[in-house]
Amino acid sequence: VREAVVATQSSGSSGINAEYGELRRGCNIIHDMDLIPEPTLVEEMFRACRRLNDYPMTIRILECIKDKLPYDPVVYKWMVQELTPIMGELGIKTPDELGLHIAPEGKGPLPY
């Protein structure tokens, strides 16, 4: 998995489309696995998103991590805490800060 993300850093001659495809492939592999990625791997993914100027992918990565933990918000909060320095450096906000996880009126609070 790490190799797919790291490959985005070394594909200078392949072009932006190849690098974007490798990033998406790495994200899909991580999402399909039954584990939470290490903060260092997520940091590498954020840096790849920055190189590609793909802010929505950073939000999607955080959403995928949060969706894997619907009943355990402690791990998600820990992940955000570990990623706070890189998120501040790159100007990344969490889905919560952007208001993307607010329940519609009359639907009650979301479970997380």
mmCIF file of N, CA and C in Angstrom:
data_model
loop_
_atom_site.group_PDB
_atom_site.id
_atom_site.type_symbol
_atom_site.label_atom_id
_atom_site.label_comp_id
_atom_site.label_asym_id
_atom_site.label_seq_id
_atom_site.Cartn_x
_atom_site.Cartn_y
_atom_site.Cartn_z
ATOM 1 N N VAL A 1 0.832 -1.184 0.000
ATOM 2 C CA VAL A 1 0.000 0.000 0.000
ATOM 3 C C VAL A 1 0.874 1.244 0.000
ATOM 4 N N ARG A 2 1.851 1.252 0.885
ATOM 5 C CA ARG A 2 2.751 2.401 0.960
ATOM 6 C C ARG A 2 3.449 2.608 -0.376
ATOM 7 N N GLU A 3 3.766 1.509 -1.070
ATOM 8 C CA GLU A 3 4.451 1.619 -2.352
ATOM 9 C C GLU A 3 3.591 2.350 -3.382
ATOM 10 N N ALA A 4 2.277 2.129 -3.344
ATOM 11 C CA ALA A 4 1.390 2.809 -4.293
ATOM 12 C C ALA A 4 1.371 4.308 -4.051
ATOM 13 N N VAL A 5 1.416 4.702 -2.788
ATOM 14 C CA VAL A 5 1.408 6.130 -2.471
ATOM 15 C C VAL A 5 2.776 6.736 -2.736
ATOM 16 N N VAL A 6 3.834 6.029 -2.349
ATOM 17 C CA VAL A 6 5.182 6.538 -2.573
ATOM 18 C C VAL A 6 5.477 6.627 -4.063
ATOM 19 N N ALA A 7 4.880 5.750 -4.863
ATOM 20 C CA ALA A 7 5.082 5.792 -6.315
ATOM 21 C C ALA A 7 4.617 7.116 -6.895
ATOM 22 N N THR A 8 3.653 7.766 -6.238
ATOM 23 C CA THR A 8 3.194 9.059 -6.739
ATOM 24 C C THR A 8 4.285 10.110 -6.626
ATOM 25 N N GLN A 9 5.205 9.911 -5.677
ATOM 26 C CA GLN A 9 6.266 10.892 -5.483
ATOM 27 C C GLN A 9 7.375 10.749 -6.517
ATOM 28 N N SER A 10 7.531 9.549 -7.086
ATOM 29 C CA SER A 10 8.654 9.312 -7.981
ATOM 30 C C SER A 10 8.248 9.183 -9.437
ATOM 31 N N SER A 11 7.023 9.517 -9.772
ATOM 32 C CA SER A 11 6.567 9.341 -11.150
ATOM 33 C C SER A 11 6.650 10.649 -11.926
ATOM 34 N N GLY A 12 7.756 11.359 -11.797
ATOM 35 C CA GLY A 12 7.922 12.657 -12.434
ATOM 36 C C GLY A 12 7.775 12.614 -13.940
ATOM 37 N N SER A 13 8.284 11.586 -14.606
ATOM 38 C CA SER A 13 8.207 11.538 -16.054
ATOM 39 C C SER A 13 6.879 10.983 -16.548
ATOM 40 N N SER A 14 6.094 10.389 -15.666
ATOM 41 C CA SER A 14 4.833 9.781 -16.081
ATOM 42 C C SER A 14 3.727 10.800 -16.269
ATOM 43 N N GLY A 15 3.857 11.949 -15.666
ATOM 44 C CA GLY A 15 2.852 12.990 -15.817
ATOM 45 C C GLY A 15 1.851 13.001 -14.685
ATOM 46 N N ILE A 16 1.073 14.072 -14.664
ATOM 47 C CA ILE A 16 0.095 14.289 -13.599
ATOM 48 C C ILE A 16 -0.998 13.230 -13.628
ATOM 49 N N ASN A 17 -1.478 12.830 -14.780
ATOM 50 C CA ASN A 17 -2.561 11.847 -14.851
ATOM 51 C C ASN A 17 -2.150 10.516 -14.240
ATOM 52 N N ALA A 18 -0.918 10.074 -14.497
ATOM 53 C CA ALA A 18 -0.438 8.825 -13.916
ATOM 54 C C ALA A 18 -0.310 8.957 -12.410
ATOM 55 N N GLU A 19 0.195 10.099 -11.946
ATOM 56 C CA GLU A 19 0.356 10.314 -10.520
ATOM 57 C C GLU A 19 -1.004 10.341 -9.824
ATOM 58 N N TYR A 20 -1.979 10.990 -10.443
ATOM 59 C CA TYR A 20 -3.323 11.043 -9.882
ATOM 60 C C TYR A 20 -3.927 9.640 -9.810
ATOM 61 N N GLY A 21 -3.713 8.860 -10.852
ATOM 62 C CA GLY A 21 -4.228 7.488 -10.864
ATOM 63 C C GLY A 21 -3.611 6.635 -9.774
ATOM 64 N N GLU A 22 -2.314 6.809 -9.543
ATOM 65 C CA GLU A 22 -1.647 6.059 -8.476
ATOM 66 C C GLU A 22 -2.156 6.467 -7.098
ATOM 67 N N LEU A 23 -2.399 7.754 -6.907
ATOM 68 C CA LEU A 23 -2.941 8.218 -5.629
ATOM 69 C C LEU A 23 -4.322 7.615 -5.389
ATOM 70 N N ARG A 24 -5.173 7.668 -6.383
ATOM 71 C CA ARG A 24 -6.515 7.088 -6.235
ATOM 72 C C ARG A 24 -6.441 5.591 -5.988
ATOM 73 N N ARG A 25 -5.535 4.920 -6.687
ATOM 74 C CA ARG A 25 -5.370 3.473 -6.495
ATOM 75 C C ARG A 25 -4.958 3.184 -5.054
ATOM 76 N N GLY A 26 -3.985 3.950 -4.544
ATOM 77 C CA GLY A 26 -3.548 3.763 -3.161
ATOM 78 C C GLY A 26 -4.672 4.015 -2.163
ATOM 79 N N CYS A 27 -5.456 5.059 -2.409
ATOM 80 C CA CYS A 27 -6.585 5.365 -1.524
ATOM 81 C C CYS A 27 -7.618 4.236 -1.540
ATOM 82 N N ASN A 28 -7.901 3.704 -2.713
ATOM 83 C CA ASN A 28 -8.875 2.617 -2.822
ATOM 84 C C ASN A 28 -8.378 1.356 -2.129
ATOM 85 N N ILE A 29 -7.098 1.050 -2.266
ATOM 86 C CA ILE A 29 -6.540 -0.128 -1.600
ATOM 87 C C ILE A 29 -6.666 0.021 -0.090
ATOM 88 N N ILE A 30 -6.304 1.183 0.423
ATOM 89 C CA ILE A 30 -6.384 1.423 1.865
ATOM 90 C C ILE A 30 -7.828 1.352 2.351
ATOM 91 N N HIS A 31 -8.747 1.921 1.570
ATOM 92 C CA HIS A 31 -10.154 1.911 1.968
ATOM 93 C C HIS A 31 -10.712 0.491 1.998
ATOM 94 N N ASP A 32 -10.272 -0.347 1.085
ATOM 95 C CA ASP A 32 -10.780 -1.717 1.017
ATOM 96 C C ASP A 32 -10.211 -2.621 2.109
ATOM 97 N N MET A 33 -9.084 -2.241 2.678
ATOM 98 C CA MET A 33 -8.475 -3.058 3.726
ATOM 99 C C MET A 33 -9.222 -2.866 5.045
ATOM 100 N N ASP A 34 -9.150 -3.888 5.873
ATOM 101 C CA ASP A 34 -9.820 -3.846 7.163
ATOM 102 C C ASP A 34 -8.869 -3.321 8.230
ATOM 103 N N LEU A 35 -8.376 -2.096 7.996
ATOM 104 C CA LEU A 35 -7.487 -1.472 8.964
ATOM 105 C C LEU A 35 -7.510 0.032 8.773
ATOM 106 N N ILE A 36 -6.965 0.707 9.737
ATOM 107 C CA ILE A 36 -6.847 2.161 9.674
ATOM 108 C C ILE A 36 -5.397 2.464 9.310
ATOM 109 N N PRO A 37 -5.150 3.317 8.311
ATOM 110 C CA PRO A 37 -3.763 3.603 7.923
ATOM 111 C C PRO A 37 -3.019 4.368 9.007
ATOM 112 N N GLU A 38 -1.710 4.190 9.025
ATOM 113 C CA GLU A 38 -0.874 4.928 9.962
ATOM 114 C C GLU A 38 -0.931 6.413 9.628
ATOM 115 N N PRO A 39 -0.815 7.270 10.627
ATOM 116 C CA PRO A 39 -0.801 8.710 10.351
ATOM 117 C C PRO A 39 0.302 9.121 9.371
ATOM 118 N N THR A 40 1.449 8.439 9.410
ATOM 119 C CA THR A 40 2.532 8.786 8.485
ATOM 120 C C THR A 40 2.134 8.509 7.042
ATOM 121 N N LEU A 41 1.378 7.437 6.823
ATOM 122 C CA LEU A 41 0.911 7.128 5.471
ATOM 123 C C LEU A 41 -0.111 8.157 5.003
ATOM 124 N N VAL A 42 -1.006 8.554 5.902
ATOM 125 C CA VAL A 42 -1.995 9.580 5.555
ATOM 126 C C VAL A 42 -1.282 10.898 5.247
ATOM 127 N N GLU A 43 -0.226 11.193 5.990
ATOM 128 C CA GLU A 43 0.546 12.408 5.724
ATOM 129 C C GLU A 43 1.146 12.363 4.313
ATOM 130 N N GLU A 44 1.678 11.216 3.917
ATOM 131 C CA GLU A 44 2.216 11.069 2.564
ATOM 132 C C GLU A 44 1.117 11.268 1.517
ATOM 133 N N MET A 45 -0.071 10.765 1.818
ATOM 134 C CA MET A 45 -1.191 10.928 0.889
ATOM 135 C C MET A 45 -1.576 12.404 0.779
ATOM 136 N N PHE A 46 -1.582 13.112 1.912
ATOM 137 C CA PHE A 46 -1.889 14.546 1.892
ATOM 138 C C PHE A 46 -0.866 15.313 1.056
ATOM 139 N N ARG A 47 0.395 14.955 1.195
ATOM 140 C CA ARG A 47 1.433 15.638 0.412
ATOM 141 C C ARG A 47 1.267 15.361 -1.081
ATOM 142 N N ALA A 48 0.877 14.141 -1.419
ATOM 143 C CA ALA A 48 0.624 13.817 -2.826
ATOM 144 C C ALA A 48 -0.571 14.620 -3.345
ATOM 145 N N CYS A 49 -1.593 14.764 -2.517
ATOM 146 C CA CYS A 49 -2.755 15.578 -2.910
ATOM 147 C C CYS A 49 -2.336 17.026 -3.140
ATOM 148 N N ARG A 50 -1.441 17.515 -2.310
ATOM 149 C CA ARG A 50 -0.977 18.905 -2.460
ATOM 150 C C ARG A 50 -0.222 19.090 -3.768
ATOM 151 N N ARG A 51 0.655 18.122 -4.085
ATOM 152 C CA ARG A 51 1.391 18.201 -5.346
ATOM 153 C C ARG A 51 0.444 18.210 -6.540
ATOM 154 N N LEU A 52 -0.657 17.464 -6.412
ATOM 155 C CA LEU A 52 -1.634 17.382 -7.499
ATOM 156 C C LEU A 52 -2.681 18.490 -7.432
ATOM 157 N N ASN A 53 -2.609 19.321 -6.386
ATOM 158 C CA ASN A 53 -3.586 20.392 -6.187
ATOM 159 C C ASN A 53 -5.004 19.814 -6.118
ATOM 160 N N ASP A 54 -5.171 18.744 -5.331
ATOM 161 C CA ASP A 54 -6.447 18.036 -5.229
ATOM 162 C C ASP A 54 -6.945 18.080 -3.784
ATOM 163 N N TYR A 55 -7.472 19.226 -3.390
ATOM 164 C CA TYR A 55 -7.984 19.396 -2.030
ATOM 165 C C TYR A 55 -9.157 18.458 -1.721
ATOM 166 N N PRO A 56 -10.097 18.263 -2.652
ATOM 167 C CA PRO A 56 -11.210 17.358 -2.343
ATOM 168 C C PRO A 56 -10.770 15.944 -1.962
ATOM 169 N N MET A 57 -9.657 15.479 -2.520
ATOM 170 C CA MET A 57 -9.190 14.140 -2.168
ATOM 171 C C MET A 57 -8.749 14.088 -0.713
ATOM 172 N N THR A 58 -8.187 15.174 -0.171
ATOM 173 C CA THR A 58 -7.793 15.174 1.236
ATOM 174 C C THR A 58 -9.016 15.028 2.132
ATOM 175 N N ILE A 59 -10.099 15.696 1.758
ATOM 176 C CA ILE A 59 -11.340 15.591 2.529
ATOM 177 C C ILE A 59 -11.892 14.174 2.426
ATOM 178 N N ARG A 60 -11.813 13.596 1.242
ATOM 179 C CA ARG A 60 -12.316 12.233 1.036
ATOM 180 C C ARG A 60 -11.522 11.234 1.865
ATOM 181 N N ILE A 61 -10.211 11.441 1.964
ATOM 182 C CA ILE A 61 -9.375 10.553 2.778
ATOM 183 C C ILE A 61 -9.833 10.607 4.235
ATOM 184 N N LEU A 62 -10.046 11.811 4.751
ATOM 185 C CA LEU A 62 -10.508 11.945 6.133
ATOM 186 C C LEU A 62 -11.898 11.345 6.314
ATOM 187 N N GLU A 63 -12.776 11.532 5.326
ATOM 188 C CA GLU A 63 -14.115 10.939 5.412
ATOM 189 C C GLU A 63 -14.044 9.425 5.444
ATOM 190 N N CYS A 64 -13.172 8.848 4.644
ATOM 191 C CA CYS A 64 -13.040 7.386 4.615
ATOM 192 C C CYS A 64 -12.545 6.851 5.949
ATOM 193 N N ILE A 65 -11.598 7.560 6.556
ATOM 194 C CA ILE A 65 -11.105 7.135 7.869
ATOM 195 C C ILE A 65 -12.227 7.224 8.894
ATOM 196 N N LYS A 66 -12.975 8.302 8.850
ATOM 197 C CA LYS A 66 -14.066 8.485 9.806
ATOM 198 C C LYS A 66 -15.176 7.449 9.582
ATOM 199 N N ASP A 67 -15.464 7.139 8.332
ATOM 200 C CA ASP A 67 -16.511 6.165 8.031
ATOM 201 C C ASP A 67 -16.130 4.748 8.460
ATOM 202 N N LYS A 68 -14.848 4.461 8.546
ATOM 203 C CA LYS A 68 -14.417 3.144 9.013
ATOM 204 C C LYS A 68 -14.628 2.985 10.514
ATOM 205 N N LEU A 69 -14.825 4.082 11.223
ATOM 206 C CA LEU A 69 -14.935 4.071 12.679
ATOM 207 C C LEU A 69 -16.241 4.688 13.157
ATOM 208 N N PRO A 70 -17.390 4.196 12.689
ATOM 209 C CA PRO A 70 -18.633 4.886 13.038
ATOM 210 C C PRO A 70 -18.967 4.843 14.528
ATOM 211 N N TYR A 71 -18.475 3.854 15.239
ATOM 212 C CA TYR A 71 -18.825 3.732 16.659
ATOM 213 C C TYR A 71 -17.631 3.940 17.582
ATOM 214 N N ASP A 72 -16.517 4.408 17.026
ATOM 215 C CA ASP A 72 -15.323 4.624 17.836
ATOM 216 C C ASP A 72 -14.692 5.967 17.484
ATOM 217 N N PRO A 73 -15.310 7.078 17.909
ATOM 218 C CA PRO A 73 -14.771 8.400 17.556
ATOM 219 C C PRO A 73 -13.426 8.710 18.195
ATOM 220 N N VAL A 74 -13.007 7.942 19.196
ATOM 221 C CA VAL A 74 -11.735 8.197 19.865
ATOM 222 C C VAL A 74 -10.572 8.006 18.899
ATOM 223 N N VAL A 75 -10.639 6.965 18.078
ATOM 224 C CA VAL A 75 -9.552 6.695 17.134
ATOM 225 C C VAL A 75 -9.499 7.789 16.069
ATOM 226 N N TYR A 76 -10.659 8.234 15.600
ATOM 227 C CA TYR A 76 -10.681 9.311 14.600
ATOM 228 C C TYR A 76 -10.100 10.600 15.192
ATOM 229 N N LYS A 77 -10.478 10.901 16.413
ATOM 230 C CA LYS A 77 -9.935 12.105 17.065
ATOM 231 C C LYS A 77 -8.426 11.993 17.243
ATOM 232 N N TRP A 78 -7.947 10.793 17.571
ATOM 233 C CA TRP A 78 -6.511 10.575 17.693
ATOM 234 C C TRP A 78 -5.827 10.805 16.344
ATOM 235 N N MET A 79 -6.434 10.273 15.275
ATOM 236 C CA MET A 79 -5.853 10.437 13.944
ATOM 237 C C MET A 79 -5.767 11.920 13.574
ATOM 238 N N VAL A 80 -6.841 12.657 13.821
ATOM 239 C CA VAL A 80 -6.838 14.094 13.513
ATOM 240 C C VAL A 80 -5.789 14.810 14.363
ATOM 241 N N GLN A 81 -5.658 14.406 15.616
ATOM 242 C CA GLN A 81 -4.652 15.003 16.495
ATOM 243 C C GLN A 81 -3.251 14.743 15.951
ATOM 244 N N GLU A 82 -2.978 13.539 15.491
ATOM 245 C CA GLU A 82 -1.664 13.204 14.934
ATOM 246 C C GLU A 82 -1.398 13.962 13.636
ATOM 247 N N LEU A 83 -2.457 14.246 12.877
ATOM 248 C CA LEU A 83 -2.307 14.898 11.577
ATOM 249 C C LEU A 83 -2.411 16.420 11.649
ATOM 250 N N THR A 84 -2.694 16.956 12.822
ATOM 251 C CA THR A 84 -2.890 18.404 12.952
ATOM 252 C C THR A 84 -1.713 19.231 12.421
ATOM 253 N N PRO A 85 -0.456 18.856 12.696
ATOM 254 C CA PRO A 85 0.646 19.680 12.157
ATOM 255 C C PRO A 85 0.660 19.736 10.624
ATOM 256 N N ILE A 86 0.500 18.605 9.966
ATOM 257 C CA ILE A 86 0.530 18.598 8.499
ATOM 258 C C ILE A 86 -0.724 19.258 7.938
ATOM 259 N N MET A 87 -1.852 19.085 8.619
ATOM 260 C CA MET A 87 -3.078 19.725 8.152
ATOM 261 C C MET A 87 -2.956 21.241 8.249
ATOM 262 N N GLY A 88 -2.326 21.724 9.309
ATOM 263 C CA GLY A 88 -2.095 23.156 9.445
ATOM 264 C C GLY A 88 -1.131 23.675 8.390
ATOM 265 N N GLU A 89 -0.087 22.897 8.138
ATOM 266 C CA GLU A 89 0.912 23.286 7.137
ATOM 267 C C GLU A 89 0.312 23.377 5.737
ATOM 268 N N LEU A 90 -0.567 22.418 5.405
ATOM 269 C CA LEU A 90 -1.139 22.372 4.061
ATOM 270 C C LEU A 90 -2.495 23.077 3.957
ATOM 271 N N GLY A 91 -3.021 23.555 5.080
ATOM 272 C CA GLY A 91 -4.305 24.259 5.057
ATOM 273 C C GLY A 91 -5.496 23.341 4.869
ATOM 274 N N ILE A 92 -5.428 22.139 5.437
ATOM 275 C CA ILE A 92 -6.500 21.151 5.297
ATOM 276 C C ILE A 92 -7.425 21.251 6.495
ATOM 277 N N LYS A 93 -8.709 21.274 6.238
ATOM 278 C CA LYS A 93 -9.715 21.281 7.299
ATOM 279 C C LYS A 93 -10.401 19.919 7.325
ATOM 280 N N THR A 94 -10.941 19.556 8.485
ATOM 281 C CA THR A 94 -11.658 18.288 8.602
ATOM 282 C C THR A 94 -13.054 18.452 8.014
ATOM 283 N N PRO A 95 -13.706 17.335 7.673
ATOM 284 C CA PRO A 95 -15.090 17.433 7.197
ATOM 285 C C PRO A 95 -15.997 18.132 8.213
ATOM 286 N N ASP A 96 -15.737 17.936 9.502
ATOM 287 C CA ASP A 96 -16.539 18.590 10.537
ATOM 288 C C ASP A 96 -16.365 20.104 10.504
ATOM 289 N N GLU A 97 -15.127 20.552 10.323
ATOM 290 C CA GLU A 97 -14.863 21.987 10.259
ATOM 291 C C GLU A 97 -15.517 22.627 9.039
ATOM 292 N N LEU A 98 -15.689 21.841 7.990
ATOM 293 C CA LEU A 98 -16.331 22.342 6.772
ATOM 294 C C LEU A 98 -17.849 22.190 6.815
ATOM 295 N N GLY A 99 -18.377 21.563 7.878
ATOM 296 C CA GLY A 99 -19.818 21.381 8.007
ATOM 297 C C GLY A 99 -20.374 20.286 7.117
ATOM 298 N N LEU A 100 -19.549 19.317 6.757
ATOM 299 C CA LEU A 100 -20.002 18.259 5.850
ATOM 300 C C LEU A 100 -20.691 17.104 6.566
ATOM 301 N N HIS A 101 -20.626 17.080 7.888
ATOM 302 C CA HIS A 101 -21.242 15.991 8.634
ATOM 303 C C HIS A 101 -22.344 16.505 9.553
ATOM 304 N N ILE A 102 -23.102 17.460 9.056
ATOM 305 C CA ILE A 102 -24.214 18.006 9.813
ATOM 306 C C ILE A 102 -25.493 17.350 9.301
ATOM 307 N N ALA A 103 -26.277 16.825 10.217
ATOM 308 C CA ALA A 103 -27.503 16.131 9.825
ATOM 309 C C ALA A 103 -28.523 17.126 9.280
ATOM 310 N N PRO A 104 -29.310 16.700 8.282
ATOM 311 C CA PRO A 104 -30.379 17.571 7.788
ATOM 312 C C PRO A 104 -31.410 17.836 8.878
ATOM 313 N N GLU A 105 -32.174 18.897 8.718
ATOM 314 C CA GLU A 105 -33.182 19.247 9.725
ATOM 315 C C GLU A 105 -34.168 18.105 9.915
ATOM 316 N N GLY A 106 -34.479 17.835 11.161
ATOM 317 C CA GLY A 106 -35.464 16.806 11.481
ATOM 318 C C GLY A 106 -34.915 15.404 11.473
ATOM 319 N N LYS A 107 -33.660 15.208 11.141
ATOM 320 C CA LYS A 107 -33.087 13.873 11.062
ATOM 321 C C LYS A 107 -32.331 13.492 12.337
ATOM 322 N N GLY A 108 -32.126 14.432 13.241
ATOM 323 C CA GLY A 108 -31.390 14.118 14.456
ATOM 324 C C GLY A 108 -29.890 14.170 14.209
ATOM 325 N N PRO A 109 -29.130 13.999 15.277
ATOM 326 C CA PRO A 109 -27.674 14.079 15.125
ATOM 327 C C PRO A 109 -27.124 12.846 14.411
ATOM 328 N N LEU A 110 -26.016 13.020 13.731
ATOM 329 C CA LEU A 110 -25.333 11.896 13.126
ATOM 330 C C LEU A 110 -24.688 11.078 14.235
ATOM 331 N N PRO A 111 -24.454 9.773 14.005
ATOM 332 C CA PRO A 111 -23.911 8.932 15.085
ATOM 333 C C PRO A 111 -22.487 9.278 15.461
ATOM 334 N N TYR A 112 -21.812 10.150 14.739
ATOM 335 C CA TYR A 112 -20.427 10.475 15.085
ATOM 336 C C TYR A 112 -20.233 11.929 15.084
#
